[in-house]
Coordinates of C-alpha atoms in Angstrom, one line a residue:
Chain A
M4 CA 35.7 -9.0 1.3
V5 CA 35.6 -8.5 -1.8
E6 CA 38.2 -6.3 -4.3
E7 CA 35.6 -3.0 -4.4
F8 CA 35.4 -2.2 -0.9
K9 CA 39.0 -2.2 -0.3
S10 CA 39.0 1.5 -1.5
S11 CA 36.8 4.4 -0.3
F12 CA 33.2 4.8 -1.9
Y13 CA 32.8 8.3 -3.3
V14 CA 28.8 9.0 -3.2
S15 CA 28.1 11.3 -6.6
S16 CA 24.4 11.0 -6.1
V17 CA 21.4 10.0 -4.1
L18 CA 19.0 7.9 -6.6
A19 CA 16.3 7.4 -4.2
E20 CA 15.0 7.4 -0.3
D21 CA 12.6 5.4 1.1
T22 CA 11.8 7.2 4.6
R23 CA 9.0 4.3 5.5
G24 CA 11.5 1.4 4.8
K25 CA 14.8 2.9 5.8
S26 CA 16.4 2.7 2.8
V27 CA 18.7 4.8 0.5
A28 CA 19.8 4.0 -3.3
L29 CA 23.5 6.1 -4.4
C30 CA 25.4 6.3 -7.2
G31 CA 28.8 6.6 -7.0
S32 CA 32.3 4.9 -7.4
F33 CA 35.1 3.2 -5.6
G34 CA 38.4 4.6 -4.7
E35 CA 40.0 6.5 -8.4
G36 CA 37.6 4.6 -10.3
D37 CA 35.9 5.9 -13.1
K38 CA 33.2 3.1 -13.2
K39 CA 29.6 3.5 -11.5
A40 CA 28.2 1.6 -8.8
V41 CA 24.9 1.8 -7.3
I42 CA 24.1 0.9 -3.7
V43 CA 21.2 0.3 -2.4
T44 CA 20.8 0.4 1.6
E45 CA 18.8 -0.4 3.9
K46 CA 18.1 -0.9 7.7
Q47 CA 17.9 -4.4 9.3
P48 CA 14.6 -4.7 11.1
I49 CA 14.4 -4.3 14.9
D50 CA 16.2 -7.3 16.4
Q51 CA 13.6 -8.1 19.3
K52 CA 16.4 -9.6 21.7
E53 CA 18.3 -6.6 21.2
L54 CA 15.6 -4.3 22.2
T55 CA 14.2 -6.3 24.9
S56 CA 18.0 -6.5 26.6
F57 CA 18.6 -2.3 26.1
L58 CA 15.3 -1.5 27.8
S59 CA 15.7 -3.8 30.3
S60 CA 19.3 -2.6 31.3
S61 CA 18.4 -0.2 34.3
S62 CA 17.9 3.0 33.5
H63 CA 17.9 5.3 30.6
P64 CA 19.9 8.6 30.9
E65 CA 20.4 9.1 27.5
L66 CA 16.7 9.1 26.4
K67 CA 16.2 12.8 24.7
L68 CA 12.2 13.2 25.6
N69 CA 10.8 15.0 22.9
F70 CA 7.8 15.5 24.1
K71 CA 5.0 14.4 26.9
N72 CA 1.2 15.1 26.4
D73 CA -1.0 13.2 29.3
I74 CA 0.0 9.8 29.3
Y75 CA 2.0 10.0 25.5
S76 CA 5.3 10.4 25.4
Q77 CA 8.0 10.4 23.1
Y78 CA 11.7 10.0 22.8
E79 CA 14.5 9.4 20.6
V80 CA 17.8 7.3 21.6
Q81 CA 20.9 6.4 20.1
A82 CA 20.6 2.7 20.9
P83 CA 24.0 0.4 21.0
G84 CA 25.1 -2.4 18.7
G85 CA 22.5 -2.7 15.7
L86 CA 19.3 -0.5 16.7
G87 CA 21.1 2.5 15.7
S88 CA 18.8 5.8 16.6
L89 CA 15.1 5.0 17.4
K90 CA 12.4 6.9 17.5
M91 CA 10.1 5.4 20.7
M92 CA 6.6 6.7 21.5
V93 CA 5.4 5.8 25.0
V94 CA 1.8 5.5 26.3
Y95 CA 1.6 5.2 30.2
P96 CA -0.2 4.0 31.9
A97 CA -2.0 1.9 29.2
T98 CA -5.2 0.7 29.3
E99 CA -6.5 -2.4 27.7
K100 CA -7.9 -0.2 25.0
H101 CA -4.6 0.5 24.2
V102 CA -2.9 -2.7 24.4
M103 CA -5.6 -3.8 21.6
K104 CA -5.2 -0.7 19.5
Y105 CA -1.0 -1.6 19.1
T106 CA -1.7 -5.4 18.9
D107 CA -1.6 -6.9 15.2
Q108 CA -4.9 -8.4 14.9
E109 CA -6.3 -10.6 12.3
V110 CA -7.7 -9.5 9.5
F111 CA -10.6 -10.6 7.0
V112 CA -11.8 -10.3 3.7
I113 CA -15.8 -10.4 3.8
K114 CA -18.6 -9.1 1.1
E115 CA -21.5 -6.8 2.3
T116 CA -24.3 -7.4 0.0
P117 CA -26.9 -4.6 -0.6
E118 CA -29.3 -6.7 1.6
D119 CA -26.4 -6.7 4.6
Y120 CA -26.1 -3.3 4.3
A121 CA -29.8 -1.9 4.6
R122 CA -30.5 -4.8 7.2
K123 CA -27.5 -4.7 9.0
V124 CA -24.9 -2.1 8.6
K125 CA -27.2 1.3 8.2
P126 CA -29.0 0.7 11.9
Y127 CA -25.2 0.2 12.7
I128 CA -24.1 3.4 11.4
E129 CA -27.2 5.4 11.9
S130 CA -26.7 4.4 16.1
Q131 CA -23.2 5.9 16.1
A132 CA -23.4 8.7 13.9
L133 CA -23.8 10.8 17.3
S134 CA -20.2 11.5 18.0
L135 CA -18.7 13.6 15.0
Q136 CA -18.2 16.7 16.7
W137 CA -14.9 17.5 15.8
V138 CA -16.3 17.1 11.6
D139 CA -19.1 20.1 12.8
N140 CA -16.9 22.0 14.5
I141 CA -14.6 22.3 11.0
L142 CA -17.2 22.7 8.8
K143 CA -18.6 25.6 11.3
G144 CA -15.2 27.1 11.2
I145 CA -14.8 26.7 14.9
S146 CA -11.8 24.5 14.9
E147 CA -8.8 24.1 12.3
A148 CA -10.2 27.4 10.4
D149 CA -7.0 28.3 9.3
R150 CA -6.0 25.0 8.1
L151 CA -8.8 25.2 5.5
I152 CA -6.9 25.3 1.7
Y153 CA -10.5 25.5 -0.1
N154 CA -14.0 26.1 1.4
D155 CA -17.6 26.1 -0.3
E156 CA -20.3 27.0 2.0
D157 CA -23.2 26.1 0.2
H158 CA -25.2 23.9 2.2
V159 CA -25.5 21.1 -0.8
S160 CA -23.0 21.4 -3.3
G161 CA -20.2 23.1 -0.7
F162 CA -17.0 21.2 0.8
V163 CA -14.0 22.0 2.5
I164 CA -10.2 20.8 1.8
L165 CA -7.7 21.0 4.5
P166 CA -4.4 19.0 5.1
D167 CA -5.1 15.5 7.2
L168 CA -4.0 15.1 10.6
K169 CA -1.6 12.5 9.7
W170 CA 0.6 14.5 7.2
N171 CA 3.3 16.6 8.6
S172 CA 2.4 19.6 6.1
S173 CA 6.2 19.3 4.4
D174 CA 6.9 16.7 2.5
L175 CA 5.1 16.9 -0.6
N176 CA 5.5 13.3 -1.3
S177 CA 3.3 12.2 1.5
L178 CA 0.8 15.2 0.6
Y179 CA -2.1 14.5 2.3
L180 CA -5.8 16.4 2.0
I181 CA -9.2 15.1 3.2
A182 CA -12.3 16.7 1.5
I183 CA -15.4 16.7 3.5
V184 CA -18.6 17.6 2.2
R185 CA -21.5 19.9 3.8
Q186 CA -24.6 17.7 2.6
A187 CA -26.3 16.5 5.4
G188 CA -27.1 12.4 5.5
L189 CA -24.7 11.5 3.1
Y190 CA -22.8 8.6 5.1
S191 CA -20.7 6.8 2.9
V192 CA -19.9 5.4 -0.9
R193 CA -23.6 3.6 -0.3
D194 CA -25.8 6.7 -0.4
L195 CA -24.3 8.1 -4.0
R196 CA -26.6 8.5 -6.6
K197 CA -26.0 9.9 -10.2
E198 CA -27.3 13.3 -8.7
H199 CA -23.8 13.6 -6.6
V200 CA -21.9 13.2 -10.0
P201 CA -21.3 17.1 -10.0
L202 CA -20.3 17.1 -6.4
L203 CA -17.7 14.5 -6.8
R204 CA -16.3 16.4 -9.8
D205 CA -16.7 19.5 -8.0
I206 CA -14.2 17.9 -5.4
Q207 CA -11.8 16.4 -8.1
Q208 CA -11.3 19.9 -9.8
K209 CA -11.6 22.0 -6.6
G210 CA -8.7 19.3 -5.0
K211 CA -6.6 19.5 -7.7
A212 CA -6.4 23.4 -8.3
A213 CA -5.7 23.9 -4.5
A214 CA -3.2 21.1 -4.3
E215 CA -1.4 23.3 -7.1
A216 CA -1.6 26.4 -5.5
H217 CA -0.9 25.6 -2.3
Y218 CA 1.8 22.9 -2.5
G219 CA 2.4 23.1 -6.4
V220 CA 2.1 19.4 -7.0
S221 CA 0.0 19.1 -9.9
G222 CA -3.0 17.1 -10.3
N223 CA -1.5 14.3 -12.3
Q224 CA 0.1 13.2 -9.2
L225 CA -2.4 12.8 -6.8
R226 CA -4.6 10.0 -6.3
F227 CA -8.1 10.7 -5.0
Y228 CA -10.4 8.1 -3.4
I229 CA -12.5 7.2 -0.9
H230 CA -12.2 4.3 2.1
Y231 CA -15.1 1.8 2.1
H232 CA -15.5 1.5 5.4
P233 CA -14.4 4.6 6.4
S234 CA -13.3 5.4 9.8
Y235 CA -16.3 7.8 10.3
Y236 CA -19.6 8.0 8.7
H237 CA -19.8 11.6 6.9
F238 CA -19.2 11.4 3.2
H239 CA -15.3 12.6 2.3
V240 CA -12.2 12.0 -0.1
H241 CA -8.7 11.2 0.4
I242 CA -6.6 12.4 -1.5
T243 CA -2.6 11.9 -1.4
H244 CA 0.5 12.3 -3.3
V245 CA 0.2 9.0 -6.0
K246 CA 3.9 8.0 -4.6
Y247 CA 2.6 8.0 -1.3
D248 CA 1.6 4.5 0.0
A249 CA -0.8 5.7 2.7
P250 CA -2.2 3.0 5.0
G251 CA -5.3 1.9 3.5
C252 CA -5.1 3.0 0.0
Q253 CA -5.3 -0.9 -1.4
V254 CA -7.9 -2.5 -3.3
G255 CA -10.6 -3.9 -0.8
R256 CA -10.3 -0.7 1.2
S257 CA -10.3 1.5 -0.9
I258 CA -12.4 3.1 -3.9
L259 CA -10.9 5.3 -6.9
L260 CA -13.5 8.6 -7.3
D261 CA -13.0 8.2 -11.0
D262 CA -14.4 4.4 -10.9
V263 CA -17.1 6.2 -8.6
I264 CA -17.8 8.9 -11.0
E265 CA -18.2 6.6 -13.9
N266 CA -19.6 3.4 -12.6
L267 CA -22.8 6.1 -11.1
E268 CA -22.9 7.9 -14.5
I269 CA -22.4 5.4 -17.4
F270 CA -22.9 2.1 -16.0
D271 CA -26.1 2.0 -12.9
D272 CA -27.5 5.4 -11.2
E273 CA -27.9 3.5 -8.2
Y274 CA -24.5 1.1 -9.0
Y275 CA -23.4 1.5 -5.0
C276 CA -27.1 0.4 -4.1
R277 CA -26.9 -2.3 -6.3
K278 CA -23.4 -3.8 -5.9
T279 CA -21.4 -5.9 -3.2
L280 CA -18.5 -4.8 -2.0
T281 CA -15.6 -6.5 -1.1
L282 CA -14.1 -5.3 2.0
T283 CA -11.0 -6.0 4.9
L284 CA -12.2 -5.7 8.1
R285 CA -9.7 -6.6 11.2
K286 CA -10.9 -9.3 13.5
H287 CA -12.1 -7.0 16.6
D288 CA -13.8 -4.3 14.2
P289 CA -18.0 -4.4 15.9
L290 CA -18.6 -4.3 11.4
F291 CA -16.8 -7.7 11.5
K292 CA -19.1 -9.2 14.4
I293 CA -22.0 -7.7 12.1
L294 CA -21.5 -9.0 8.9
S295 CA -20.4 -12.3 10.3
S296 CA -23.5 -13.2 11.7
N297 CA -27.1 -13.8 10.5
Chain B
M7 CA 14.3 12.2 31.3
V8 CA 11.0 11.6 32.6
E9 CA 10.2 9.4 35.9
E10 CA 9.3 5.9 34.0
F11 CA 12.4 5.3 32.7
K12 CA 14.3 5.5 35.9
S13 CA 13.5 2.2 36.1
S14 CA 13.9 -0.4 33.9
F15 CA 11.2 -2.0 30.9
Y16 CA 10.6 -5.4 31.2
V17 CA 9.1 -7.1 28.0
S18 CA 6.0 -8.8 28.7
S19 CA 4.5 -9.6 24.8
V20 CA 5.2 -8.4 21.5
L21 CA 2.4 -6.6 20.1
A22 CA 3.0 -6.1 17.0
E23 CA 6.3 -5.9 14.4
D24 CA 6.5 -4.3 10.9
T25 CA 9.8 -5.7 9.0
R26 CA 9.4 -3.0 6.1
G27 CA 8.9 -0.4 8.0
K28 CA 11.4 -1.6 10.7
S29 CA 9.4 -1.2 13.8
V30 CA 8.1 -3.5 17.2
A31 CA 5.4 -2.6 19.7
L32 CA 6.2 -4.1 23.1
C33 CA 3.9 -4.7 26.0
G34 CA 5.7 -4.4 29.3
S35 CA 6.1 -2.5 32.9
F36 CA 8.5 -0.1 34.3
G37 CA 10.6 -2.1 37.5
E38 CA 8.4 -3.6 39.6
G39 CA 5.2 -1.4 39.0
D40 CA 2.4 -3.5 38.5
K41 CA 0.9 -0.6 35.4
K42 CA 0.9 -1.4 32.1
A43 CA 3.4 0.4 29.3
V44 CA 2.8 0.3 25.5
I45 CA 6.1 1.2 23.5
V46 CA 6.4 1.5 19.8
T47 CA 10.1 1.3 18.8
E48 CA 10.7 2.5 14.9
K49 CA 14.3 2.7 13.5
Q50 CA 15.0 6.4 12.6
P51 CA 15.2 6.7 8.6
I52 CA 19.0 6.5 7.4
D53 CA 21.1 9.9 7.9
Q54 CA 22.8 10.2 4.6
K55 CA 25.4 12.1 6.0
E56 CA 26.3 9.5 8.2
L57 CA 26.0 7.0 5.5
T58 CA 28.0 8.9 3.1
S59 CA 30.8 9.6 5.8
F60 CA 30.8 6.1 6.6
L61 CA 31.1 4.5 3.2
S62 CA 33.8 7.1 2.3
S63 CA 35.6 6.3 5.1
S64 CA 39.0 3.8 4.0
S65 CA 38.7 0.8 3.5
H66 CA 35.7 -1.3 4.8
P67 CA 37.1 -5.0 6.6
E68 CA 33.9 -5.4 8.5
L69 CA 31.9 -5.7 5.8
K70 CA 30.5 -9.0 5.5
L71 CA 29.5 -10.5 1.9
N72 CA 26.2 -12.4 2.1
F73 CA 26.5 -13.9 -1.6
K74 CA 28.0 -12.5 -5.0
N75 CA 26.9 -13.3 -8.6
D76 CA 28.2 -11.5 -11.5
I77 CA 27.6 -7.9 -11.2
Y78 CA 25.6 -8.6 -7.9
S79 CA 26.8 -8.9 -4.3
Q80 CA 24.9 -8.4 -1.5
Y81 CA 27.0 -7.5 2.2
E82 CA 25.9 -6.9 5.8
V83 CA 27.4 -4.8 8.2
Q84 CA 27.2 -3.2 11.6
A85 CA 27.7 0.8 11.2
P86 CA 28.3 2.9 14.0
G87 CA 26.5 5.4 15.4
G88 CA 22.7 6.0 14.7
L89 CA 23.4 3.7 11.2
G90 CA 23.1 0.2 13.2
S91 CA 22.8 -2.9 11.3
L92 CA 22.5 -2.5 7.7
K93 CA 22.1 -4.7 4.2
M94 CA 23.7 -3.2 1.1
M95 CA 23.0 -4.5 -2.5
V96 CA 25.7 -3.7 -4.6
V97 CA 26.0 -3.6 -8.7
Y98 CA 29.4 -2.8 -9.9
P99 CA 29.7 -2.0 -12.5
A100 CA 26.3 -0.5 -13.3
T101 CA 25.3 0.9 -16.4
E102 CA 23.2 3.7 -17.2
K103 CA 20.4 1.2 -17.1
H104 CA 21.3 0.2 -13.4
V105 CA 21.5 4.0 -12.4
M106 CA 17.7 4.6 -14.1
K107 CA 16.5 1.5 -12.4
Y108 CA 17.3 2.7 -9.4
T109 CA 16.5 6.0 -9.9
D110 CA 13.8 7.5 -8.3
Q111 CA 10.9 8.2 -11.0
E112 CA 8.0 10.9 -11.2
V113 CA 4.9 8.8 -11.1
F114 CA 1.4 10.1 -13.0
V115 CA -2.3 9.2 -12.7
I116 CA -3.3 8.9 -16.5
K117 CA -6.8 8.0 -17.8
E118 CA -7.0 5.5 -20.4
T119 CA -10.5 5.7 -22.5
P120 CA -11.6 2.7 -24.5
E121 CA -10.3 4.4 -27.3
D122 CA -7.0 5.2 -26.2
Y123 CA -6.9 1.2 -25.9
A124 CA -8.2 0.2 -29.6
R125 CA -5.7 2.8 -31.1
K126 CA -2.6 3.1 -29.2
V127 CA -2.4 1.0 -26.3
K128 CA -3.7 -2.5 -27.8
P129 CA -1.0 -2.2 -30.5
Y130 CA 1.9 -1.6 -28.4
I131 CA 0.9 -4.5 -26.6
E132 CA 0.7 -6.9 -29.7
S133 CA 4.2 -5.2 -31.0
Q134 CA 5.7 -6.6 -27.6
A135 CA 3.6 -10.1 -26.8
L136 CA 6.7 -11.7 -28.1
S137 CA 9.0 -12.5 -25.4
L138 CA 6.7 -14.7 -22.8
Q139 CA 9.2 -17.3 -23.0
W140 CA 9.1 -17.8 -19.3
V141 CA 5.4 -18.3 -19.4
D142 CA 5.5 -20.8 -21.8
N143 CA 7.8 -22.8 -19.9
I144 CA 6.1 -22.9 -16.8
L145 CA 2.6 -23.8 -18.5
K146 CA 4.9 -26.7 -20.7
G147 CA 6.1 -28.1 -17.5
I148 CA 9.3 -26.9 -18.6
S149 CA 10.3 -24.8 -16.0
E150 CA 9.1 -24.9 -12.5
A151 CA 7.2 -27.9 -12.4
D152 CA 7.7 -28.7 -9.1
R153 CA 6.3 -25.6 -8.2
L154 CA 3.1 -25.7 -9.0
I155 CA 0.6 -26.0 -6.6
Y156 CA -2.4 -26.0 -8.8
N157 CA -2.6 -27.6 -12.6
D158 CA -5.9 -27.8 -14.7
E159 CA -4.7 -28.4 -18.1
D160 CA -7.6 -27.8 -20.3
H161 CA -6.0 -25.4 -22.8
V162 CA -9.5 -23.2 -22.6
S163 CA -10.4 -23.3 -18.4
G164 CA -7.3 -24.8 -17.1
F165 CA -5.0 -22.5 -15.1
V166 CA -1.6 -23.4 -12.9
I167 CA -1.1 -21.5 -9.6
L168 CA 2.6 -21.2 -8.0
P169 CA 4.3 -19.2 -5.4
D170 CA 5.4 -15.9 -6.8
L171 CA 9.2 -15.2 -7.5
K172 CA 8.8 -12.4 -4.9
W173 CA 7.8 -14.6 -1.7
N174 CA 10.4 -16.2 0.4
S175 CA 7.7 -19.5 0.7
S176 CA 8.1 -19.2 4.4
D177 CA 6.4 -16.2 5.8
L178 CA 2.9 -16.7 5.7
N179 CA 1.9 -13.4 6.4
S180 CA 3.6 -12.0 2.9
L181 CA 2.1 -15.1 1.6
Y182 CA 2.1 -14.4 -2.3
L183 CA 0.8 -16.6 -5.2
I184 CA 0.3 -16.0 -9.1
A185 CA -2.3 -18.1 -11.2
I186 CA -1.9 -18.0 -15.0
V187 CA -4.3 -19.3 -16.9
R188 CA -3.8 -21.4 -20.2
Q189 CA -6.4 -19.5 -22.4
A190 CA -4.3 -18.0 -25.2
G191 CA -5.3 -14.3 -26.4
L192 CA -6.6 -13.2 -23.0
Y193 CA -3.6 -10.0 -22.6
S194 CA -5.7 -8.3 -19.5
V195 CA -8.4 -7.1 -18.0
R196 CA -9.4 -5.3 -20.8
D197 CA -9.6 -8.6 -22.6
L198 CA -12.3 -10.3 -20.7
R199 CA -15.9 -10.5 -20.9
K200 CA -19.0 -12.2 -19.0
E201 CA -18.0 -15.3 -20.6
H202 CA -14.7 -15.5 -18.7
V203 CA -16.8 -15.4 -15.2
P204 CA -16.4 -19.5 -14.4
L205 CA -12.9 -19.0 -15.2
L206 CA -12.3 -16.3 -13.0
R207 CA -14.6 -17.7 -10.0
D208 CA -12.9 -21.2 -10.6
I209 CA -9.5 -19.2 -10.2
Q210 CA -10.7 -17.7 -6.8
Q211 CA -12.4 -21.4 -5.3
K212 CA -9.2 -23.1 -6.7
G213 CA -6.6 -20.3 -4.9
K214 CA -8.3 -20.6 -1.7
A215 CA -8.7 -24.3 -1.6
A216 CA -4.9 -24.6 -2.8
A217 CA -3.4 -22.1 0.0
E218 CA -5.4 -23.9 2.5
A219 CA -4.1 -26.8 1.7
H220 CA -0.7 -25.9 1.3
Y221 CA 0.0 -23.4 3.8
G222 CA -3.5 -23.5 5.9
V223 CA -4.4 -19.9 5.0
S224 CA -7.9 -19.7 4.9
G225 CA -9.8 -18.3 1.6
N226 CA -11.2 -15.0 3.7
Q227 CA -7.1 -13.9 4.1
L228 CA -6.7 -13.6 0.9
R229 CA -6.9 -10.8 -1.4
F230 CA -7.0 -11.3 -5.4
Y231 CA -6.6 -8.5 -7.4
I232 CA -5.6 -8.0 -11.1
H233 CA -2.8 -5.2 -12.3
Y234 CA -3.7 -2.7 -15.2
H235 CA -1.5 -2.3 -16.4
P236 CA -0.1 -5.7 -15.9
S237 CA 4.1 -6.2 -16.1
Y238 CA 3.3 -9.1 -18.3
Y239 CA 0.6 -9.5 -20.8
H240 CA -0.3 -13.2 -20.3
F241 CA -3.8 -12.8 -18.2
H242 CA -2.8 -13.7 -14.5
V243 CA -4.4 -13.1 -11.0
H244 CA -2.4 -11.7 -8.0
I245 CA -3.3 -14.3 -5.1
T246 CA -1.5 -11.8 -1.5
H247 CA -2.3 -12.4 2.4
V248 CA -4.6 -9.3 3.2
K249 CA -2.1 -8.6 6.1
Y250 CA 0.8 -7.9 3.5
D251 CA 0.7 -4.6 1.7
A252 CA 2.2 -5.9 -1.7
P253 CA 3.6 -3.2 -4.4
G254 CA 1.6 -2.4 -6.6
C255 CA -2.1 -3.7 -4.5
Q256 CA -3.0 0.5 -4.5
V257 CA -6.2 1.6 -6.0
G258 CA -5.0 3.1 -9.1
R259 CA -2.4 -0.1 -10.0
S260 CA -5.3 -3.0 -9.0
I261 CA -8.7 -4.0 -9.5
L262 CA -10.2 -7.2 -6.9
L263 CA -11.2 -9.7 -9.1
D264 CA -14.7 -9.4 -6.9
D265 CA -15.3 -6.4 -8.7
V266 CA -14.2 -7.4 -11.9
I267 CA -17.0 -10.8 -11.6
E268 CA -19.3 -8.6 -10.4
N269 CA -18.7 -5.9 -13.1
L270 CA -19.1 -8.6 -16.2
E271 CA -21.5 -10.6 -14.8
I272 CA -24.3 -8.2 -13.2
F273 CA -23.4 -4.7 -14.8
D274 CA -22.3 -5.3 -18.5
D275 CA -21.1 -7.7 -20.1
E276 CA -18.3 -5.7 -21.7
Y277 CA -17.9 -3.3 -19.0
Y278 CA -14.0 -3.7 -18.9
C279 CA -14.4 -2.6 -22.8
R280 CA -16.4 0.3 -21.7
K281 CA -14.7 1.6 -19.1
T282 CA -12.2 4.4 -18.9
L283 CA -9.2 3.1 -16.4
T284 CA -7.2 5.6 -14.2
L285 CA -4.0 4.3 -14.0
T286 CA -0.2 5.3 -12.0
L287 CA 2.8 5.0 -14.8
R288 CA 6.2 6.1 -13.9
K289 CA 7.4 8.8 -16.0
H290 CA 10.0 6.3 -18.1
D291 CA 7.4 3.5 -18.9
P292 CA 6.7 3.0 -22.7
L293 CA 3.0 3.3 -22.1
F294 CA 3.3 7.1 -20.4
K295 CA 4.7 8.2 -23.6
I296 CA 1.9 6.4 -26.0
L297 CA -0.8 7.5 -23.7
S298 CA 0.0 11.2 -23.1
S299 CA 0.5 11.5 -27.0
N300 CA -2.3 11.9 -29.6

């Protein structure tokens, strides 16, 4: 033990907080001293032995059930020792598909040439493109109509903007919106041509205005980008707070909307038909097998 | 409490672990049952009230000092209640600069046109470019010579590759290497022309071979990218494991090396002199002021 902690520490301000990483940075002083100290406190990673032993100990009356829906439930518990307070999501009974979904998979970097796209990927996408009922429901106003923060009904130049389901709709530092176009037949960035630049610019302008109006977040704190490959093949743009490291916003997973606009406008009308795209894919993604084969 | 947790839970396998996010996904079964369950356990974010009250409670004999170096020290402690086991980094006494460093700053998205670069940014970089003694030391073999995993001494086409200081050199899933070129006068991606494509390809090839030879990590699990703006203006390439969300690998902070190569080779010999680059900058970064002014 070192000198300083022989006194109590008095917090004068919270400098930073990382809820994902479970850390907090504090400024304050020891005892009556007038010198400042900065303390960065971070929870330790979960000790697997400790967790395994906690879960295997007979029954758990201390678990608090937050909700249960079908096979999914969520609990909170104050666990002993180093574990501290925990959140637990339980899938029971779980199928092999669930086990696979939560299993850490190898990830690979792979290149998709324009020829790969035309010959192997596009046919695959077209064979999949049926099951987007939920997108149709949003565009037709059947579902989530009260969640739209922007809606232009033109069937070519129109689009909707709404909060992404992953966002809790309250923490502005992790703001996450989605813009979904109305134009049919745009699967992904591969289908964009120079003629789509006005639509893309409009998404950017209206997205900034809507985020400012609804949440008071200004346009220069927003990141606009596209996933390639996207998780569904109906063209959409991700809009997140620049402070939020959203899943999949890394290079090799995402492309900045500003870059898309400028590449089409200045460098090549058909830039994204001519470009080899470097992607990251999980080992069990069907596209990984498709792109690795001849 | 719900039925399943009336029995003990037996872990059959660990599906995934996130040491940054402090979560673990387990597969197992309840009691003697043969149905599988998936449990995803995550530590809760630090409760600030709980932490403040813990720190302000008289003295702390339970703190274990890991190390102390000048004003920096690191402790571990088993804290009560929901906090669990904690790691604490203390700076004492702390100056205003320290307080600023650990204070959460606003981050802004900003565009840098080619004109901005020529008129405002390049002069700023040239005024700063003196203090790279540590890079010189590496290139001349004065420092870290035993850490190089690749070294080509040609003063134009040569470069070195070594582990980044942020990497603990053991956890392969967070592998982090840096390639630093020997050619003088290349500050950043802005200075690259088509003539540099062979150098960039060589970094990629030699980087893959060195990662395979030294760490057994194959080339298709590596992400090669460049920061813009970089933290120092001597051209270098980041090489990280694709599973590792390295700080700053988001779009708007980084550019894929594959994209740099193809943009110069196929789309425009001087792509990065002609491109407007969209960046994210912290409020107190001098470049933010420079780019926001006229």
